[in-house]
Coordinates of C-alpha atoms in Angstrom, one line a residue:
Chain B
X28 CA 4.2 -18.7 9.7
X29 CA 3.6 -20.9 6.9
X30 CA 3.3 -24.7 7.7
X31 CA 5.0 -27.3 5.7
X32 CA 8.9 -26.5 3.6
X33 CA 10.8 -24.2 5.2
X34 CA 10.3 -21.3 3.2
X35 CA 13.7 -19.7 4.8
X36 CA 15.5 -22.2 2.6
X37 CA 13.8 -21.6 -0.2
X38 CA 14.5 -17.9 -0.8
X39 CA 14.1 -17.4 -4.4
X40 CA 10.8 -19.9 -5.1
X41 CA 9.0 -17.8 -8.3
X42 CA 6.1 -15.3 -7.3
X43 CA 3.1 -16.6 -8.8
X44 CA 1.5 -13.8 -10.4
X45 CA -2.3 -13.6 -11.4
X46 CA -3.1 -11.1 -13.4
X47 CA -6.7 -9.7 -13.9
X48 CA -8.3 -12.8 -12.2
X49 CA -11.7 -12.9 -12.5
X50 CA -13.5 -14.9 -10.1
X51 CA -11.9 -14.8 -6.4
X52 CA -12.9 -19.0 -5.7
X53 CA -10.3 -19.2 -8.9
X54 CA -7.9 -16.9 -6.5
X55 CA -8.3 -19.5 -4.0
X56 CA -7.6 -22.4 -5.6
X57 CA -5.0 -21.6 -6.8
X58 CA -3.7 -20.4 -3.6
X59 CA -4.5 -24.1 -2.4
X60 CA -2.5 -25.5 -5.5
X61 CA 0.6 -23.2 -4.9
X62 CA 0.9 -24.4 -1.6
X63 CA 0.5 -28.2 -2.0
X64 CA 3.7 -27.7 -4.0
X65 CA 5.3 -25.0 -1.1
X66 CA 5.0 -21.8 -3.2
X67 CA 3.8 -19.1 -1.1
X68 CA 4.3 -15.8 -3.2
X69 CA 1.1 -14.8 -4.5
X70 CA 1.1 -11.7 -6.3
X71 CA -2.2 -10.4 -8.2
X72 CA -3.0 -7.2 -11.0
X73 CA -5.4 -5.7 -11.1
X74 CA -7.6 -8.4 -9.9
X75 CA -11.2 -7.8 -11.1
X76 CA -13.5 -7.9 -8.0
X77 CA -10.7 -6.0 -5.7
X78 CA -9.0 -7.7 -3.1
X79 CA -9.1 -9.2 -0.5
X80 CA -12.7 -11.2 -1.9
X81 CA -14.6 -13.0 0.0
X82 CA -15.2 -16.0 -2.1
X83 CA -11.8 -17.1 -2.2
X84 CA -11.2 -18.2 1.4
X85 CA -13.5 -21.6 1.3
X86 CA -11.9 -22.5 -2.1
X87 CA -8.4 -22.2 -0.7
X88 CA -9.3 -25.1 1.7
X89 CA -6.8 -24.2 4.6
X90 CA -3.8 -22.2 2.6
X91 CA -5.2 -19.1 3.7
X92 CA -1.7 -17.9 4.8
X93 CA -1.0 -17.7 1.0
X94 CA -4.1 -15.2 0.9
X95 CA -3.2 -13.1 3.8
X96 CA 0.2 -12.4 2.5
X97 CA -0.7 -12.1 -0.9
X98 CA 0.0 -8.6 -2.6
X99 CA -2.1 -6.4 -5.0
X100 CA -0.5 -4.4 -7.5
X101 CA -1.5 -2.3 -10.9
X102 CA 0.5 -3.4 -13.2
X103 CA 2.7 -6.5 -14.3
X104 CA 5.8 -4.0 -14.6
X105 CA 5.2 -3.4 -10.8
X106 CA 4.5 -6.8 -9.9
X107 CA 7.6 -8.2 -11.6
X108 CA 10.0 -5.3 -10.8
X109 CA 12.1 -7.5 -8.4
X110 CA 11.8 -10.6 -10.9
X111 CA 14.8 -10.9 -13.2
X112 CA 13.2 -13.9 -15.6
X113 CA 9.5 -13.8 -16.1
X114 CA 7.9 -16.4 -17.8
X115 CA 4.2 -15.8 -18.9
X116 CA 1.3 -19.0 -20.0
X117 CA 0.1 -19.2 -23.1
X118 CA -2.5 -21.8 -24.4
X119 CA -1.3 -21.5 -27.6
X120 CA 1.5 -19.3 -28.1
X121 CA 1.8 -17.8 -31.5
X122 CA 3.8 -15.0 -33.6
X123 CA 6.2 -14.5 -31.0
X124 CA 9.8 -15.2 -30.9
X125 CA 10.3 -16.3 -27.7
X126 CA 10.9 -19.5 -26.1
X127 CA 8.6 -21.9 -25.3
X128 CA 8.5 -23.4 -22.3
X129 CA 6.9 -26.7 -20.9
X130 CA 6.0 -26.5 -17.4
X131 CA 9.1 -29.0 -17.1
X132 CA 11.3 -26.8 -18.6
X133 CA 10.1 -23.6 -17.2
X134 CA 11.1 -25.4 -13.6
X135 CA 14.0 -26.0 -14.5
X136 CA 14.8 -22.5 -16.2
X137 CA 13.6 -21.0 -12.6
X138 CA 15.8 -23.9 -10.6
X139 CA 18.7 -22.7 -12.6
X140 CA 18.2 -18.8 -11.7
X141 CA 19.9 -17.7 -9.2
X142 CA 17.6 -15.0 -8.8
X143 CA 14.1 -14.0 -8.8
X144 CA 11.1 -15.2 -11.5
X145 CA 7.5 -14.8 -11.9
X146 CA 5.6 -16.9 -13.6
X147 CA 2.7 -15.1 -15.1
X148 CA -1.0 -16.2 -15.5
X149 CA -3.7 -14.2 -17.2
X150 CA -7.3 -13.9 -17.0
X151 CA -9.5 -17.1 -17.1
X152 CA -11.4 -16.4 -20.2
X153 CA -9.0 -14.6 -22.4
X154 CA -5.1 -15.4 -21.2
X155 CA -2.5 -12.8 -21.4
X156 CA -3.1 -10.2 -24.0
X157 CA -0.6 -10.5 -26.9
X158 CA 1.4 -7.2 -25.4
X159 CA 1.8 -8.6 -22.3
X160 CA 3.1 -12.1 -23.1
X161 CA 5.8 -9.6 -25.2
X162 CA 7.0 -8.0 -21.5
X163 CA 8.3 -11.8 -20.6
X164 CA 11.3 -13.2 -21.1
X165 CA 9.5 -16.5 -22.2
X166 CA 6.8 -18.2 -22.4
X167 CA 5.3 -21.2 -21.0
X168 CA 2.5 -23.5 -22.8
X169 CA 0.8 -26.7 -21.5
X170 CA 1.1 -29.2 -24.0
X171 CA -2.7 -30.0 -23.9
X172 CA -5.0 -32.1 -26.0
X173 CA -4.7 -30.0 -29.4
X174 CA -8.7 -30.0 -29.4
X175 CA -9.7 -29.7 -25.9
X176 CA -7.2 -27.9 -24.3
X177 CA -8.3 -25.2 -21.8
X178 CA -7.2 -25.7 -18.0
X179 CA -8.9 -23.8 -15.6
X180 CA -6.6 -21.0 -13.7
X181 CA -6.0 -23.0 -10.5
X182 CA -5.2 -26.7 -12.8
X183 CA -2.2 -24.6 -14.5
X184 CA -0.8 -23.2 -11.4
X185 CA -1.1 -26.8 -10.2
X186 CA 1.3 -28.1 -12.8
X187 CA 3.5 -25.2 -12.5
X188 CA 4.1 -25.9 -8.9
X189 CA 4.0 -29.4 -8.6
X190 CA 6.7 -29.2 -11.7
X191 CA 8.7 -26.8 -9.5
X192 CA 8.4 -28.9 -6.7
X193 CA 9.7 -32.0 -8.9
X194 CA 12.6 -30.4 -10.4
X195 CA 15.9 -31.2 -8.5
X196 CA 18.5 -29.0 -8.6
X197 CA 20.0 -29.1 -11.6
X198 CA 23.7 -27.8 -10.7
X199 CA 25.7 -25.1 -11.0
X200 CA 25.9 -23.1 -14.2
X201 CA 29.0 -23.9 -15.8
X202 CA 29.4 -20.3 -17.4
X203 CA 30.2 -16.8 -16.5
X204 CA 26.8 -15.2 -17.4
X205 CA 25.9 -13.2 -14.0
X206 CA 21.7 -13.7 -14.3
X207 CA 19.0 -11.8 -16.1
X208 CA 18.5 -8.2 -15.3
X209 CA 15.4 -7.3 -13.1
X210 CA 12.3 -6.3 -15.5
X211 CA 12.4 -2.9 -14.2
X212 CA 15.9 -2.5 -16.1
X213 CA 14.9 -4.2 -18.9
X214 CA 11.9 -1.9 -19.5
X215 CA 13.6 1.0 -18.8
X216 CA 16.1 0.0 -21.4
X217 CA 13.4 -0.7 -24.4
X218 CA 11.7 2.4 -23.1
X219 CA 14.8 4.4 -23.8
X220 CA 15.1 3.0 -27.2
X221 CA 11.5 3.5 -28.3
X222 CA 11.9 7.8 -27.0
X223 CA 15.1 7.5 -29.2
X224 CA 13.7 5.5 -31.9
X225 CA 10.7 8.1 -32.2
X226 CA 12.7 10.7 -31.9
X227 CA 14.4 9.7 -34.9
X228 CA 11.3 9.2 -36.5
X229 CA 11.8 5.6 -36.9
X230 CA 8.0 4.7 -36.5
X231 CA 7.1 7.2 -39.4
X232 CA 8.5 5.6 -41.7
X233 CA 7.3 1.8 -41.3
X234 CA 4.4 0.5 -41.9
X235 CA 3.3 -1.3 -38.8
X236 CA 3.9 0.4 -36.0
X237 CA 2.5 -1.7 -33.0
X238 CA 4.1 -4.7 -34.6
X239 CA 7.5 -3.1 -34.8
X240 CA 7.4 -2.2 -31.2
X241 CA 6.5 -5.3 -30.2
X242 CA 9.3 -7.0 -32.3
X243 CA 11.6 -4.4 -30.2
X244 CA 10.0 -5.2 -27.0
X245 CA 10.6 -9.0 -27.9
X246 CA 14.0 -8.9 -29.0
X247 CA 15.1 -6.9 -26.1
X248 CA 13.4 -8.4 -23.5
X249 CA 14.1 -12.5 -24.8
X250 CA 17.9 -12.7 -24.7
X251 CA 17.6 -12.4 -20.4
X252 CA 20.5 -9.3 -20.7
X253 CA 22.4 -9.4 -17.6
X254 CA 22.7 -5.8 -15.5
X255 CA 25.3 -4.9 -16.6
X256 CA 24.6 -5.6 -20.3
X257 CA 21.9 -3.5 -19.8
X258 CA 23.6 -0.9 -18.6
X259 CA 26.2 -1.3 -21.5
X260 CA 23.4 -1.3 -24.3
X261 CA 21.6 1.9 -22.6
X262 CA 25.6 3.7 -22.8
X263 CA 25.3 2.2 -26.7
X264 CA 22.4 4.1 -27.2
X265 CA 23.1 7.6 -25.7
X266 CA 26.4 7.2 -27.6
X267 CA 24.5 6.6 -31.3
X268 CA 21.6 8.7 -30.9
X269 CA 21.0 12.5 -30.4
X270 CA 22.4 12.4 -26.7
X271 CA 25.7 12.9 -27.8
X272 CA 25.0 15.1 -30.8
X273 CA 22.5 17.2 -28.7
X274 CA 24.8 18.1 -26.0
X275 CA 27.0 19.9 -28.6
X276 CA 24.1 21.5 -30.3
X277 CA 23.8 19.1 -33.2
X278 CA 20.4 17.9 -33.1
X279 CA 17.6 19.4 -35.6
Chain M
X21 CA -15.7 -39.6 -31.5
X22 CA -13.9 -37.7 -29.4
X23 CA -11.9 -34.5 -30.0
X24 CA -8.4 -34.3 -30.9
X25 CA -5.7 -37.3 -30.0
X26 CA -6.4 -40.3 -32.1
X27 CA -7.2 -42.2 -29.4
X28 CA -7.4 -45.2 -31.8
X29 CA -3.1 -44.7 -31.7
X30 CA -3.4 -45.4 -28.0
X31 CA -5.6 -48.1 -27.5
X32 CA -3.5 -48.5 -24.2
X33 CA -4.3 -45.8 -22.9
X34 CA -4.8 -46.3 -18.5
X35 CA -8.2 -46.4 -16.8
X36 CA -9.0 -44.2 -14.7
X37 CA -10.8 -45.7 -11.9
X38 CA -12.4 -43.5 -9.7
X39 CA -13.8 -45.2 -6.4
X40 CA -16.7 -44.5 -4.7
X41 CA -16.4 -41.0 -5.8
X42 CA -18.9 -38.2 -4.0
X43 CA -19.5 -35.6 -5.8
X44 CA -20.9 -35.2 -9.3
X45 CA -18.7 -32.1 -9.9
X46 CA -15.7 -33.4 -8.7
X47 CA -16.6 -36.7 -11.5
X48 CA -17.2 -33.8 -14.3
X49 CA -13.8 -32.3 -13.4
X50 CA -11.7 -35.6 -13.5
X51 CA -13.1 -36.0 -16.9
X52 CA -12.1 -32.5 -17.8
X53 CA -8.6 -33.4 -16.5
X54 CA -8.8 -36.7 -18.3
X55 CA -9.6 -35.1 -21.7
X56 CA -7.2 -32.1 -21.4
X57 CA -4.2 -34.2 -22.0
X58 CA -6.1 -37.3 -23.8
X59 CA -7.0 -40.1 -21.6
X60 CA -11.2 -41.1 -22.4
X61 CA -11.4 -44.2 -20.6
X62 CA -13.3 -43.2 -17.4
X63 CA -14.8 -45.8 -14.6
X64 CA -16.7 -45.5 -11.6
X65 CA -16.5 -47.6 -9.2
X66 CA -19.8 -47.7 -6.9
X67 CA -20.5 -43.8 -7.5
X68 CA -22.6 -42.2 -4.0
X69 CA -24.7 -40.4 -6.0
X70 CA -26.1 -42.7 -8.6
X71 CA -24.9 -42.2 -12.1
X72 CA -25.5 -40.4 -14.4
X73 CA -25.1 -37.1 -11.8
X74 CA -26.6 -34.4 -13.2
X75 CA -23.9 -32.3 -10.9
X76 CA -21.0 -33.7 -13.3
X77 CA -21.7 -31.9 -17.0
X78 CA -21.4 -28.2 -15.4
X79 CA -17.7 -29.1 -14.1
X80 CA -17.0 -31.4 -17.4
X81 CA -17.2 -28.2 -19.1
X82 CA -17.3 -30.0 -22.5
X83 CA -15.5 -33.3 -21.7
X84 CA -19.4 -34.6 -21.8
X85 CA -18.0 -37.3 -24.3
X86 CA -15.6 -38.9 -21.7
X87 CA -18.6 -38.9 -18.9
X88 CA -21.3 -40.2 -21.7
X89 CA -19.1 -43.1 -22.6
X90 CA -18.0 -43.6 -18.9
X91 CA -18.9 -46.9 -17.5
X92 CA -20.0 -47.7 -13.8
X93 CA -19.4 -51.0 -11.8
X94 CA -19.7 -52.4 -8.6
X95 CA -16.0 -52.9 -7.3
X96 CA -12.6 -52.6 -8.3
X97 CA -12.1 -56.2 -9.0
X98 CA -15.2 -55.8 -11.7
X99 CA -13.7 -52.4 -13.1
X100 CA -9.8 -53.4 -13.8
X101 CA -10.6 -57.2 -15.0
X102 CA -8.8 -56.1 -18.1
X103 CA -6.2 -54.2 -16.6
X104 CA -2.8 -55.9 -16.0
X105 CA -0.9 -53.3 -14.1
X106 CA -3.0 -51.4 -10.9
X107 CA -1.4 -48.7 -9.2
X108 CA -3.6 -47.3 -6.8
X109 CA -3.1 -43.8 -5.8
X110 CA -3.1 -43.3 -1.8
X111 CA -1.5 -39.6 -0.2
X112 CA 0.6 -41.3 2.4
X113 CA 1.5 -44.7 2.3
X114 CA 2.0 -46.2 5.3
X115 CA 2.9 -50.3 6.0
X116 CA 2.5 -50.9 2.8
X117 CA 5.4 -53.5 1.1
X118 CA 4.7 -52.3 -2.4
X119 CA 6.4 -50.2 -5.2
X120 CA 5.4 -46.2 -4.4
X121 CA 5.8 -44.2 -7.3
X122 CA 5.8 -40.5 -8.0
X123 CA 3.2 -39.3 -10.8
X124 CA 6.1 -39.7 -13.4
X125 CA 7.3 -42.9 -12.2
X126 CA 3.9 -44.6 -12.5
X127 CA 3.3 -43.2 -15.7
X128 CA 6.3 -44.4 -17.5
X129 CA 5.4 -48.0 -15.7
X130 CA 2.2 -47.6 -17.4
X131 CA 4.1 -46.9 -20.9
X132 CA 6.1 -49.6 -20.8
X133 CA 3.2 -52.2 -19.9
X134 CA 2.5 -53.8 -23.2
X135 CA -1.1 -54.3 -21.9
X136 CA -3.9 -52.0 -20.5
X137 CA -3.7 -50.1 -16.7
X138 CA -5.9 -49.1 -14.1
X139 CA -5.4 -46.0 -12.2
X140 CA -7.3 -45.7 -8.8
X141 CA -8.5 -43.1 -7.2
X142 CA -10.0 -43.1 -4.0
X143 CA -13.1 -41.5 -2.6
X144 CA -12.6 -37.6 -1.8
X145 CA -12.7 -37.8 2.4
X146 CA -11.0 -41.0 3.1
X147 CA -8.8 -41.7 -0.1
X148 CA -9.1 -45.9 -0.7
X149 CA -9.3 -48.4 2.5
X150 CA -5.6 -50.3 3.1
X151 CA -7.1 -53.1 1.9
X152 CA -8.0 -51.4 -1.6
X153 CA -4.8 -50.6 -1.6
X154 CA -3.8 -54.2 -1.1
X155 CA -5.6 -55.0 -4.6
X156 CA -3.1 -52.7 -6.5
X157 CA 0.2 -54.0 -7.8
X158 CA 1.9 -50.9 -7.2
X159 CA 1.1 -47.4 -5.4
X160 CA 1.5 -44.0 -6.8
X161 CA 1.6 -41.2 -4.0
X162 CA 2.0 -37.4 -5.2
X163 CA 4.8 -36.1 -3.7
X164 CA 2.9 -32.7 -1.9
X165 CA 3.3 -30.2 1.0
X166 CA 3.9 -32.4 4.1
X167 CA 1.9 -30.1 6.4
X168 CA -0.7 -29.2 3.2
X169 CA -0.9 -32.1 0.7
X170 CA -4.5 -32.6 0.1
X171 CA -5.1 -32.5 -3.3
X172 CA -8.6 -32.5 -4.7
X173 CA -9.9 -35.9 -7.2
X174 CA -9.6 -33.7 -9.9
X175 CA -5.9 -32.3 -9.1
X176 CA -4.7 -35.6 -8.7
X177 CA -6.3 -37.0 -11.8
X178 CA -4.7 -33.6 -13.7
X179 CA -1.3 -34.2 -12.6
X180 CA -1.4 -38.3 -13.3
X181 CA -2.9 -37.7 -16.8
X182 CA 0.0 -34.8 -17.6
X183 CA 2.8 -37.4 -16.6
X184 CA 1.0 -39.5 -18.2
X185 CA 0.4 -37.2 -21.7
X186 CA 4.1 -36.1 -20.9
X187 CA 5.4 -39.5 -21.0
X188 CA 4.9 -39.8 -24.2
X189 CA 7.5 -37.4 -25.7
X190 CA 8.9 -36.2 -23.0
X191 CA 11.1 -33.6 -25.1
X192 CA 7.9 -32.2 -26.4
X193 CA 8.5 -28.3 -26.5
X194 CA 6.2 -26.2 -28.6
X195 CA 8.6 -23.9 -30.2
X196 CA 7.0 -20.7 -32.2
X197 CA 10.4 -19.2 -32.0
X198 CA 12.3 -19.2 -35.7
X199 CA 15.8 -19.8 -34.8
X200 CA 19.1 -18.2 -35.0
X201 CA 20.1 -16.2 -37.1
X202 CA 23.4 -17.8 -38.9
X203 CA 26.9 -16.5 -37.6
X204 CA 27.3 -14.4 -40.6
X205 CA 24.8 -12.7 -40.1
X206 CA 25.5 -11.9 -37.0
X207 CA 28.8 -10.8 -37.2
X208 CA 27.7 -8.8 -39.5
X209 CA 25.7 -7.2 -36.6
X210 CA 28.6 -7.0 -34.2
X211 CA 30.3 -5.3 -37.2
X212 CA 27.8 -2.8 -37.9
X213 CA 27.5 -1.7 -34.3
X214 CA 30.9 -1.1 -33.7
X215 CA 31.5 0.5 -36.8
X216 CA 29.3 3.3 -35.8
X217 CA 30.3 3.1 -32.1
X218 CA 33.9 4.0 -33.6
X219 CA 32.5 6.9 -35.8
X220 CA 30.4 8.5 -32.5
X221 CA 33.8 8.1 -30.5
X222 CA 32.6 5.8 -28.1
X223 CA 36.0 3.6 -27.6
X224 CA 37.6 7.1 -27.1
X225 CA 35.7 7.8 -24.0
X226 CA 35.9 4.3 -22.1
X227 CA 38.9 3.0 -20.6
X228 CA 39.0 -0.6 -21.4
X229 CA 38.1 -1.3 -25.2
X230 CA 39.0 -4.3 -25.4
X231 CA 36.8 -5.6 -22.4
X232 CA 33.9 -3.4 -23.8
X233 CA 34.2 -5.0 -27.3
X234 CA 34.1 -8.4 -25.7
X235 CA 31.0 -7.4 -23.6
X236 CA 29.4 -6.0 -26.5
X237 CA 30.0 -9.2 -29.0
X238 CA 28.7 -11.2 -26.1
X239 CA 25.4 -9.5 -25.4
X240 CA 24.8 -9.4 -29.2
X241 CA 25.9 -12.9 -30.2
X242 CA 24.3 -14.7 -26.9
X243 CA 20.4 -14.2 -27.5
X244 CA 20.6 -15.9 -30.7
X245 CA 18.7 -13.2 -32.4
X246 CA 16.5 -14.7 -35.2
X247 CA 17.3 -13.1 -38.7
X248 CA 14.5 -11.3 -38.8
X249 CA 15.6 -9.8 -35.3
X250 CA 19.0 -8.8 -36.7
X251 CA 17.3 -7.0 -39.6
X252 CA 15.1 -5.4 -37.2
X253 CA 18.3 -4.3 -34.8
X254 CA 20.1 -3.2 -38.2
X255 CA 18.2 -1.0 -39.1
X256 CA 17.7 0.5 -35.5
X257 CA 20.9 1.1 -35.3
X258 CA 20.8 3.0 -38.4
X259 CA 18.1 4.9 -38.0
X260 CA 19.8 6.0 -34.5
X261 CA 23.1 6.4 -36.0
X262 CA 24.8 9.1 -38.5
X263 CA 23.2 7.4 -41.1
X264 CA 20.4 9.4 -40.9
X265 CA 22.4 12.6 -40.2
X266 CA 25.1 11.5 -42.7
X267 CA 22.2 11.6 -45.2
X268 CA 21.4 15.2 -45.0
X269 CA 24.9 16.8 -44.6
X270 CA 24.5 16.8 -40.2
X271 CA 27.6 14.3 -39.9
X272 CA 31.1 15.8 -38.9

């Protein structure tokens, strides 16, 4: 059992998801930092030396629970699969149309979810890669000194948390809209398009290929498309494309 | 001259004090915290190592300006003769009949103090003695884990000097996204997709069209799709669509 805030009352605090991390002492302290703030759900990709490591115990400084119930997984789609809004860091977030967070606002987008998020970090020398900043729904910057502006790994999950921690309950949504789809759905759904969009030959005939997809994977993933718009927009596309025509023998 | 904020814009920019501090490292940290979101105006108070620390310029990694232009004194009365308003930082208050504020609280005090402040920070074991405490005008306590809320000097410097760099446009939200695209456009969306929904029979095969149209104008309309995302969604829905087929004679 974790000591401090009741974690049974706290259900749906975000999983903190490291991805790639290098150095394990980095693992640890931001283990430390998640639970100063009560955040216990410590999920990591991929990390680089394996897991568990041995150096990031002593830099955890007691919140070795975190560690121990950490989880280790391959890939961000696997790590997120039960998180409907996933909101990645960027130092300086650029070319994409998403959302921009604060670490403020980013509390307050989770607060407001009645479900699941992740809140993703990437590696401590590079970030997220481009692509990967493209599978969130938005993004979250630090607005740093313009000139001096890197924050270890452990010093952004700090501000994360304790911004988490800050943010009172904003209130009840005062609209209809039933919360984001789980990442899982929302890949499956640009995957479908992209098989449907190649099988239409869509990508030989524009110019940039990886940037189209990623404009695809950003508008689709961006709005936060509840389940069952998802659904709805995946019975869209079997009704345009080939599915339809296919069953009755009309696809070349 | 340091990197990035005009500093000379905010010549009332806080002290931080730090008291008795141990370690060089954790000195070179604060002044990486410091500098991340602006604040140059570093002060040691009595430092148990000496100064300059040779241990400090590793953990600085590059802040070196804010350490080389730090300044060293023998108490806290000597270090905040200038200031006006002293909040002293302290992780659990206790008989204490003196203003406690939260990171944000003190640094909006400190924004609205015409003159210069002082923030303290206490020596890594033991945090400042009650009666340092008794020198500040005010108290700032960071509102942690009760069962896990030590923070290291650097962590609490961090999240004072974010407050502190939030403060200061507090609405501050880096926005790389474009903007919606205009209703027209839109619409013009909506009308495109059911257009060809109608020609591929979809409304013939569900059973409530009207609540399907209003699903689908909603999921389209609510992400605020840029312009360039609508272009992009246009023509995936005509390269999906009959369009294609229509083109070369495979339309019934």
């Amino acid at each position: 059992m974790l000591a401090g805030y009741d974690t049974s009352a706290a259900p749906l605090q975000p999983a903190v998801v490291l991805v790639r991390p290098q150095l394990g002492a980095n693992i640890g302290a931001a283990a430390r930092a998640m639970l100063n703030f009560g955040m216990i759900d410590l999920r990591l990709v991929a990390p680089r030396d394996g897991w568990p490591n041995p150096d990031a115990g002593p830099s955890a400084s007691g919140a070795d629970a975190v560690l121990a119930q950490s989880r280790v997984f391959g890939t961000i789609a696997e790590a997120t699969a039960d998180c409907h809004l996933v909101i990645a860091t960027a130092q300086r977030p650029r070319d994409l149309t998403k959302l921009v967070h604060t670490p403020r606002s980013a509390a307050a987008a989770v607060r407001a979810e009645p479900t699941r998020s992740a809140l993703l970090f990437g590696p401590e020398r590079t970030g997220l890669l481009t692509d990967e900043l493209a599978l969130a729904g938005a993004i979250l910057s630090v607005p740093t000194n313009p000139d001096f502006g890197s924050l270890n790994l452990a010093q952004a999950v700090l501000l994360v948390a304790y911004e988490w921690a800050s943010a009172a309950d904003p209130g009840a949504r005062l609209n209809a809209y039933d919360g984001p789809a789980s990442a899982a759905s929302v890949d499956a759904l640009v995957d479908h398009v992209e098989r449907e969009l190649e099988r239409a030959g869509y990508f030989r005939v524009i110019t940039r290929e990886a940037a189209t997809r990623r404009t695809l994977r950003n508008l689709l993933t961006r709005p936060a498309f509840s389940e069952k718009e998802v659904r709805t927009l995946r019975g869209v596309i079997s009704t345009l494309t080939g599915e339809r025509l296919r069953a009755r023998g009309g696809e070349p």
